[in-house]
mmCIF file of C-alpha atoms and ligand atoms in Angstrom:
data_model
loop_
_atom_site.group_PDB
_atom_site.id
_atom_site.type_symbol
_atom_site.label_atom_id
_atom_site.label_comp_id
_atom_site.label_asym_id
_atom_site.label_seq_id
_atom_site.Cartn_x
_atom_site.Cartn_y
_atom_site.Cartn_z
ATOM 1 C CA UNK A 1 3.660 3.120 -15.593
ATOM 2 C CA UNK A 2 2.767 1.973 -12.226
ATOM 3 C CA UNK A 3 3.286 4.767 -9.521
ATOM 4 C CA UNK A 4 4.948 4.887 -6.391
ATOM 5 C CA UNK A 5 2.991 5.021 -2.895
ATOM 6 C CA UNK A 6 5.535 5.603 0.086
ATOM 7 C CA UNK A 7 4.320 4.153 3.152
ATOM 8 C CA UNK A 8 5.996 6.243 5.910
ATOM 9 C CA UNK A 9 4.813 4.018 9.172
ATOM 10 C CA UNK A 10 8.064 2.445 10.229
ATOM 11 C CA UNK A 11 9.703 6.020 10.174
ATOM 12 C CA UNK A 12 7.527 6.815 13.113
ATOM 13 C CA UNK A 13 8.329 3.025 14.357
ATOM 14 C CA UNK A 14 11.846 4.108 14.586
ATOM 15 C CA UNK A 15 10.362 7.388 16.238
ATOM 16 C CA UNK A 16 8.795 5.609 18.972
ATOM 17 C CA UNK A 17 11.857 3.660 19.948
ATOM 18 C CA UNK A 18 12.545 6.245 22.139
ATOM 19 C CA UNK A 19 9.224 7.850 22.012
ATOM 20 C CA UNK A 20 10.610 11.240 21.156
ATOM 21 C CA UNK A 21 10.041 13.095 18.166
ATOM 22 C CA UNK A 22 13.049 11.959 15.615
ATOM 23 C CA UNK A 23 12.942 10.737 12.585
ATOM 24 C CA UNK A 24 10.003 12.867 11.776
ATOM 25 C CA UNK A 25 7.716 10.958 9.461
ATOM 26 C CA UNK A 26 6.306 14.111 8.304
ATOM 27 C CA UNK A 27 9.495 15.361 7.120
ATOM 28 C CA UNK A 28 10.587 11.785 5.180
ATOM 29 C CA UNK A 29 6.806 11.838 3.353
ATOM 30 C CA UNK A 30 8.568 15.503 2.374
ATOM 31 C CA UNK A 31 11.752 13.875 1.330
ATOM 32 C CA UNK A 32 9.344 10.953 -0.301
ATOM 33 C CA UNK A 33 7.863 13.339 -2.557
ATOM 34 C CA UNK A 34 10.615 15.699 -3.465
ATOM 35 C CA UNK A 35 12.794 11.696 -4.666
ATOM 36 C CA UNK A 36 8.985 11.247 -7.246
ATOM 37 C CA UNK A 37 6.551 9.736 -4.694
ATOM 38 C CA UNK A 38 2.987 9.874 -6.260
ATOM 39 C CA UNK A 39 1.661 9.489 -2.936
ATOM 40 C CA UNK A 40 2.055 8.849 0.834
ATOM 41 C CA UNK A 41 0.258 6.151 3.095
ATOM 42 C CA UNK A 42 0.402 5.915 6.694
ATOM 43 C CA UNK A 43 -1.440 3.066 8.965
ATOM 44 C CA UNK A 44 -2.988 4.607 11.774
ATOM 45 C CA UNK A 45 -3.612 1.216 14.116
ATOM 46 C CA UNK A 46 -5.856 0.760 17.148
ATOM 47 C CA UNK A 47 -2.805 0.611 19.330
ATOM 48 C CA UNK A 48 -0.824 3.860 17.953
ATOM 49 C CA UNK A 49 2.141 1.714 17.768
ATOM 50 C CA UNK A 50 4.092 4.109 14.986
ATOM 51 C CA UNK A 51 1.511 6.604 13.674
ATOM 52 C CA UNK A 52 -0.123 8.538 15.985
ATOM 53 C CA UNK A 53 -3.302 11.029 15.701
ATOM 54 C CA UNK A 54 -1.245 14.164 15.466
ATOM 55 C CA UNK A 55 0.800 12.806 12.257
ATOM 56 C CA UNK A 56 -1.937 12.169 10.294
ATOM 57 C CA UNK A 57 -2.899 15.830 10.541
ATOM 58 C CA UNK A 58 0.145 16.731 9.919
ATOM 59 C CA UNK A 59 0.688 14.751 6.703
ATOM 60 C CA UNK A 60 -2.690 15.830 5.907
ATOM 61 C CA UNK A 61 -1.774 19.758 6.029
ATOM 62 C CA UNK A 62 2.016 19.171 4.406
ATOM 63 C CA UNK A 63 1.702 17.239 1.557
ATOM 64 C CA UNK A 64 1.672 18.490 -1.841
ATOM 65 C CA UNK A 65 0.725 15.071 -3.132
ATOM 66 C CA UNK A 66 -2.356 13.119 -1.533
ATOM 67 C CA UNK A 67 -2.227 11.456 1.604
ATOM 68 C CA UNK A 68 -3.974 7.630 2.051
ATOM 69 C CA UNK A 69 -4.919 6.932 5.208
ATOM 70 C CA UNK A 70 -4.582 2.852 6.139
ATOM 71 C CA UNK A 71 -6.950 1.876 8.670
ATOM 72 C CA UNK A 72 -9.576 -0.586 10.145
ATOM 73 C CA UNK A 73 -13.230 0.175 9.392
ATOM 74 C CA UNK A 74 -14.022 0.465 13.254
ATOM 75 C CA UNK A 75 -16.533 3.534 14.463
ATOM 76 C CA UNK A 76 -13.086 5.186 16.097
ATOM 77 C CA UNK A 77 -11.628 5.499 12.757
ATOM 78 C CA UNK A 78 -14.096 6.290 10.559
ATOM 79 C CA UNK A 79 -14.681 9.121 13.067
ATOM 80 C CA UNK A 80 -11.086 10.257 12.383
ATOM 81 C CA UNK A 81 -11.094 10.403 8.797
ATOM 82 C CA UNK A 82 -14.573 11.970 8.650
ATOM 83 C CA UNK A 83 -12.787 14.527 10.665
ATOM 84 C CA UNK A 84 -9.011 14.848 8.864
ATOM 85 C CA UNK A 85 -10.707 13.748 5.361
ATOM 86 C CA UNK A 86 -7.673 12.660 3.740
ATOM 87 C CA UNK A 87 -7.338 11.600 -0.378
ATOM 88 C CA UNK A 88 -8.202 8.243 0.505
ATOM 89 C CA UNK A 89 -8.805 6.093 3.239
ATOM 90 C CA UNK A 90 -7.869 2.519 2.746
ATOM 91 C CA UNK A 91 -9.786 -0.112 4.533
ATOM 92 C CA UNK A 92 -7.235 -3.174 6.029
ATOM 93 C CA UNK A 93 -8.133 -6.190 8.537
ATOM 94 C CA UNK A 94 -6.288 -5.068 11.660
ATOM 95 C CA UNK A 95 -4.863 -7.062 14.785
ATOM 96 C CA UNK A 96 -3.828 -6.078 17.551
ATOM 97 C CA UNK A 97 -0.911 -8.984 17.995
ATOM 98 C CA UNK A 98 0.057 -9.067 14.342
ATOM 99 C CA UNK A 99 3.469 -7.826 13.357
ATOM 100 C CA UNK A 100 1.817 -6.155 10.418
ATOM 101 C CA UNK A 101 -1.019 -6.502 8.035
ATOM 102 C CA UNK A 102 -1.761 -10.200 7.762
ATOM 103 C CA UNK A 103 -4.116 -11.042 4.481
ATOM 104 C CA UNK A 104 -6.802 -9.278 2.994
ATOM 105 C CA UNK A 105 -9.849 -7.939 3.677
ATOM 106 C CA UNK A 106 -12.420 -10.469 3.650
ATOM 107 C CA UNK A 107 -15.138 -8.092 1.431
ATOM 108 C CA UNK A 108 -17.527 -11.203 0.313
ATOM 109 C CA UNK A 109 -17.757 -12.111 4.521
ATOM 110 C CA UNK A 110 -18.459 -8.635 5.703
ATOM 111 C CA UNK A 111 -20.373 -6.910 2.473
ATOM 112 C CA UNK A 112 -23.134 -5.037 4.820
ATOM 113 C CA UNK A 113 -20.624 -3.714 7.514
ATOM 114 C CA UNK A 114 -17.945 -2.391 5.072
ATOM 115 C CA UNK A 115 -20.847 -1.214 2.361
ATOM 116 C CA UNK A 116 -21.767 1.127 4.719
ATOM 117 C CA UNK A 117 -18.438 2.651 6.172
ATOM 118 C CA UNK A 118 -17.404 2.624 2.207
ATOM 119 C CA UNK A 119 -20.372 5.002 1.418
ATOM 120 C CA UNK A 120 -19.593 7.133 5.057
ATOM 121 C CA UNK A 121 -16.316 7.935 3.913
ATOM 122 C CA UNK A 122 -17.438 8.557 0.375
ATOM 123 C CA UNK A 123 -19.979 10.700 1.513
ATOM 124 C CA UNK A 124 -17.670 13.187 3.464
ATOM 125 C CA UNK A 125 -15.789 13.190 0.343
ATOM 126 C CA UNK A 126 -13.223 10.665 0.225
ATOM 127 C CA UNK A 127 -11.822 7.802 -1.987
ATOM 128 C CA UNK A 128 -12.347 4.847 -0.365
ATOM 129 C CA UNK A 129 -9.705 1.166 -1.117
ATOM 130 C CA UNK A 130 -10.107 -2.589 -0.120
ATOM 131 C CA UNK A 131 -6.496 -4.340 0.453
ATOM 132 C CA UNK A 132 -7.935 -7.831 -0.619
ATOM 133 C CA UNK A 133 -6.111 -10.977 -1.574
ATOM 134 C CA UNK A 134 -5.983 -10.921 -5.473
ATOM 135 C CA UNK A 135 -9.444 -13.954 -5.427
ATOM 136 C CA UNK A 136 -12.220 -12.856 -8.065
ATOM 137 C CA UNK A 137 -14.771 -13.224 -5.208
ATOM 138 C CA UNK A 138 -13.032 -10.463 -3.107
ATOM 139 C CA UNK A 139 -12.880 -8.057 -6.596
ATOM 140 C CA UNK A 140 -16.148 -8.503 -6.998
ATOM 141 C CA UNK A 141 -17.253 -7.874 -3.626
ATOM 142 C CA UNK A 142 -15.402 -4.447 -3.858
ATOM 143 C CA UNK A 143 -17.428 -2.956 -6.480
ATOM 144 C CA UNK A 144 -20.649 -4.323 -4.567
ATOM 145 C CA UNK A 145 -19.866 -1.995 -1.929
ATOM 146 C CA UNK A 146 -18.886 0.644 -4.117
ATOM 147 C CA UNK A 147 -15.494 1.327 -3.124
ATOM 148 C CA UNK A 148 -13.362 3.097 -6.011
ATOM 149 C CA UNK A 149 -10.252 1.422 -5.968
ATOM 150 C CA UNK A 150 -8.826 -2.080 -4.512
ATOM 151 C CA UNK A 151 -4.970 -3.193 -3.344
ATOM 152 C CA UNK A 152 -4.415 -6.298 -4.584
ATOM 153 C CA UNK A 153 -2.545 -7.835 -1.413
ATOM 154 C CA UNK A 154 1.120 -8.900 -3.122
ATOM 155 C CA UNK A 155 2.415 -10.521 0.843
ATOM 156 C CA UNK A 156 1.794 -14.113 -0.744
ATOM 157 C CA UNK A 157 3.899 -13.710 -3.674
ATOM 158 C CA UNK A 158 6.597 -11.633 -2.134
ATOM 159 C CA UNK A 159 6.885 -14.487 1.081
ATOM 160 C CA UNK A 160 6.813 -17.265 -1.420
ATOM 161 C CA UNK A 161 9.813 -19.562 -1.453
ATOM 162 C CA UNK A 162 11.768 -20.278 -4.765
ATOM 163 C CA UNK A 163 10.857 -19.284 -8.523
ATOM 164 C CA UNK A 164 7.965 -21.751 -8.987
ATOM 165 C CA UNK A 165 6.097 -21.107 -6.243
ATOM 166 C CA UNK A 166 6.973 -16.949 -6.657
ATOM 167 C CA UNK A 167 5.109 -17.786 -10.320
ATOM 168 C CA UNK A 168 2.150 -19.337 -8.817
ATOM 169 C CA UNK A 169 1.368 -16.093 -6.729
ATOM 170 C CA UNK A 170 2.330 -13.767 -9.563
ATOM 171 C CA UNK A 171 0.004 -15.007 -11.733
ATOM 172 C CA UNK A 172 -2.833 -15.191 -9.118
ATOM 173 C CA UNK A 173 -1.984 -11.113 -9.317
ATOM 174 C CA UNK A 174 -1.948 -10.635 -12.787
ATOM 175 C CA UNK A 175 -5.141 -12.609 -13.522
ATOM 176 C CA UNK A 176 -6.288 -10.537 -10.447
ATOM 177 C CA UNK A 177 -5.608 -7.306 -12.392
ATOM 178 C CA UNK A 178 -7.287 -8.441 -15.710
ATOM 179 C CA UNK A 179 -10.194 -9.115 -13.887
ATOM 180 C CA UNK A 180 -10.694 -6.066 -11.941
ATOM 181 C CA UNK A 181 -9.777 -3.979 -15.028
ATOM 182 C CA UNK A 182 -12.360 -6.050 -17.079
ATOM 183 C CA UNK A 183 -14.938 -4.931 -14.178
ATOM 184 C CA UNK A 184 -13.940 -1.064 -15.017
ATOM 185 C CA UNK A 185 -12.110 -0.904 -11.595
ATOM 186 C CA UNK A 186 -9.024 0.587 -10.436
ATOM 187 C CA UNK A 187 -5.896 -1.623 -9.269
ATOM 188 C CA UNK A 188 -3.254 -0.998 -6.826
ATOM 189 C CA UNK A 189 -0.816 -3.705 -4.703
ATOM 190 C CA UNK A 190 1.316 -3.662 -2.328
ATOM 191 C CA UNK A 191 2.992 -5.338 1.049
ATOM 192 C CA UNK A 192 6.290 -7.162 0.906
ATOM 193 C CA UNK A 193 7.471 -5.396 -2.181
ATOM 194 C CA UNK A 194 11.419 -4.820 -2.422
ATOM 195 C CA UNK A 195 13.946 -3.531 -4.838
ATOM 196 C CA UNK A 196 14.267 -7.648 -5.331
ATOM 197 C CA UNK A 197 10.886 -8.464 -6.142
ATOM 198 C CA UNK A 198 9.881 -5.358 -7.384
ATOM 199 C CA UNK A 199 10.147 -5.807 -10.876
ATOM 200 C CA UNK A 200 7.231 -8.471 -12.432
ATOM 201 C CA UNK A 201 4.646 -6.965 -9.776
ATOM 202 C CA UNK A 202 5.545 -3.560 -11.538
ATOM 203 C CA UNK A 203 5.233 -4.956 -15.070
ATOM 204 C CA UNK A 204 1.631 -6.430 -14.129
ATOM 205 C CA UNK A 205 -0.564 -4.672 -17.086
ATOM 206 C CA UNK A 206 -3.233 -1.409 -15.487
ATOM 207 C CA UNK A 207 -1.771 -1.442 -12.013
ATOM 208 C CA UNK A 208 -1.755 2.538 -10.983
ATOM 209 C CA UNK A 209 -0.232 2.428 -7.821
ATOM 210 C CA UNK A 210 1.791 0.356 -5.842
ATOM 211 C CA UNK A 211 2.285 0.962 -1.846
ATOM 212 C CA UNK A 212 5.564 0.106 -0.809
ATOM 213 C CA UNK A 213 6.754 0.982 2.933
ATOM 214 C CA UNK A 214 9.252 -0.957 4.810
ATOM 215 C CA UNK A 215 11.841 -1.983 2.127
ATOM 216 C CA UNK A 216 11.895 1.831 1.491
ATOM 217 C CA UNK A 217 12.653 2.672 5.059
ATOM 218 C CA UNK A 218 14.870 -0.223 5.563
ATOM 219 C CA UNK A 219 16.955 1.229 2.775
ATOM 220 C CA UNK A 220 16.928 4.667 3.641
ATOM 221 C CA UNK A 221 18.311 3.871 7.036
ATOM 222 C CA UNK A 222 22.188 3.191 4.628
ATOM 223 C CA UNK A 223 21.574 5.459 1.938
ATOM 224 C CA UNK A 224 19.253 8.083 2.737
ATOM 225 C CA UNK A 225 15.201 8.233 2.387
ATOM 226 C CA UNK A 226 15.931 10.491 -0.912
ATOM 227 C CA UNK A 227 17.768 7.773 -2.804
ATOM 228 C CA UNK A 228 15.597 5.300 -1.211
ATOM 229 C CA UNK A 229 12.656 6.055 -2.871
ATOM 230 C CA UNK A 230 14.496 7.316 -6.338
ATOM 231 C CA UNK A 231 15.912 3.564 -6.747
ATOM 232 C CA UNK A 232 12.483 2.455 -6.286
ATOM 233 C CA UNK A 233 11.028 4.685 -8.533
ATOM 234 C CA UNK A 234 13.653 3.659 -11.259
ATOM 235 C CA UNK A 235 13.270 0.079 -10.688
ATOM 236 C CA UNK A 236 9.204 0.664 -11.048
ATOM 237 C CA UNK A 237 10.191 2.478 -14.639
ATOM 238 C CA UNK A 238 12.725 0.117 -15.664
ATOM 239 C CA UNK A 239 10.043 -2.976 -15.106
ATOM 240 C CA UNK A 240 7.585 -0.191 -17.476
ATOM 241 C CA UNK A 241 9.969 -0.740 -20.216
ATOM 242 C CA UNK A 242 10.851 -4.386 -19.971
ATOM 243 C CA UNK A 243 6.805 -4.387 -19.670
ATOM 244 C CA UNK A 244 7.118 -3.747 -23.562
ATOM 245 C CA UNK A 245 8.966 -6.292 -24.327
ATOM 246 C CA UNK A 246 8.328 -9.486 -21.548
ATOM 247 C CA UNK A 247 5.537 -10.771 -19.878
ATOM 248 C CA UNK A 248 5.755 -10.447 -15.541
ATOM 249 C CA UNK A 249 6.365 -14.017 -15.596
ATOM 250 C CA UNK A 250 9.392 -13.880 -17.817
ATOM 251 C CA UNK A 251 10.730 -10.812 -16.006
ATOM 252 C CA UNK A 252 10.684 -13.212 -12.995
ATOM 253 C CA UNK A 253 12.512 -16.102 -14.289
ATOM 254 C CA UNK A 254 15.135 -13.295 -16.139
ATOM 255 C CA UNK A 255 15.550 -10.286 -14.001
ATOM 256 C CA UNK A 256 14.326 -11.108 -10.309
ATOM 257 C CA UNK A 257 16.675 -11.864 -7.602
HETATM 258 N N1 LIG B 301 -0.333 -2.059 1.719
HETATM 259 C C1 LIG B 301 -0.938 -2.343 2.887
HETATM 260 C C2 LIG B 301 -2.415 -2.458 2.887
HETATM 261 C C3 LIG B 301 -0.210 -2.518 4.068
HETATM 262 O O1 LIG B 301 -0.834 -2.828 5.216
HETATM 263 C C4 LIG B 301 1.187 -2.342 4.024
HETATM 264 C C5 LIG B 301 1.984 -2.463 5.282
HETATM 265 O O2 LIG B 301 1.629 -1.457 6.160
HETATM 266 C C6 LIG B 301 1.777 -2.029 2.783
HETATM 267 C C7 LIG B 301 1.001 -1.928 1.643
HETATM 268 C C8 LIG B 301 3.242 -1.833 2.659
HETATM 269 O O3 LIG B 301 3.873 -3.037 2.954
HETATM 270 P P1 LIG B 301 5.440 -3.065 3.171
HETATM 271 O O4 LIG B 301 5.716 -2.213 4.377
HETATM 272 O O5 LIG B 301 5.740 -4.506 3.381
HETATM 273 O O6 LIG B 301 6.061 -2.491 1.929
#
């Protein structure tokens, strides 16, 4: 069974509203893992727009699970991380005008560059992830640069627009999957995902992780960040066990919304 990442960021968005220091994203990563979160993301952007420096060393010191750190390869952050060493640090395109995370990683275009910040991070002791759009040249290109895990980018299938088209990205995820696992790598996904959708990305065979962030906190604004993340985590366990039973693509035509 797939396991579930929390990402925390737009706890701290909320935060920064008023640029105060409530709701405490430190203390809902807390709440995250006492509701069965296997593990807590934050994105720590150029501009500091929700998480700031001082929250990733918190999360770092709190948590009794691991703590990914989301960030662009840029000297700046690979500074940070070499200093706060978290679990894993998880390597994402960044811009500064984009409303979040755009597409993936472009690994095959920039194999030197992120080869070397891959083995930095690596070498001070960290896992190191690609978020890449689920293409076999971009899978491929992550275990050329040695990284030990990818996120399979699941924004195209969860923005896609009626059932056909949602099972024309879904498959591009689960033949994604097979092919990293066939490579001997390790498979996570996540952007977009929602109680809704949740369910075929979940059942997608060998996926370990998936990162889910502002459906969570969107949620947890009407029913609490505790019961937030337990729905999620039963929806991720209920998709396990129609898993034995139905293929993702006929858990999308049967039990998605
Ligand atoms: N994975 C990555 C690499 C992301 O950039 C994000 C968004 O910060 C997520 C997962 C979570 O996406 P969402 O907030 O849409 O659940």
């Amino acid at each position: 069974m797939a396991k579930l990442c929390v990402n925390i960021d737009h706890v701290a968005t909320v935060r920064q509203a008023r640029r105060g220091s409530e709701p405490d994203p430190v203390a809902a990563a807390v709440l995250a893992e006492l509701a069965g979160a296997a593990s807590i993301t934050c994105h720590l952007r150029e501009d500091r727009r929700h998480i700031n420096d001082a929250d990733v060393e918190r999360l770092n010191q709190t948590l009794r699970t691991h703590l990914n750190l989301e960030m662009a390869a840029t000297e700046e952050m690979l500074g940070i991380a070499e200093r706060i060493r978290p679990y894993m640090v998880m390597f994402v395109p960044e811009k500064r005008e984009e409303v979040t995370t755009e597409g993936g990683l472009d690994v095959a275009g920039s194999l030197g560059r992120l080869k070397e910040a891959t083995h930095r991070m690596k070498a001070a002791g960290m896992l190191v992830s690609h978020f890449i759009d689920p293409e076999s040249e971009q899978i491929d290109a992550v275990a050329a640069c040695g990284a030990d895990v990818m996120e399979l980018h699941t924004g195209g299938y969860a923005n896609a627009r009626g059932e056909e088209a949602r099972l024309v990205e879904l498959a591009k995820l689960v033949s994604g999957a097979a092919h990293a696992t066939r490579n001997g790598q390790r498979v996570n996904a996540g952007h977009g995902l929602n109680l809704r959708n949740v369910l075929p990305v979940a059942a997608i065979p060998n996926l370990v992780e998936l990162h889910i962030g502002h459906s969570i906190v969107s949620h947890a604004v009407m029913v609490g960040f505790e019961r937030a993340v337990r729905e999620m985590v039963e929806a991720i366990g209920r998709a396990t066990t129609l898993a034995e039973r139905f293929t993702p693509e006929e858990i999308l035509r049967q039990y998605s919304a």
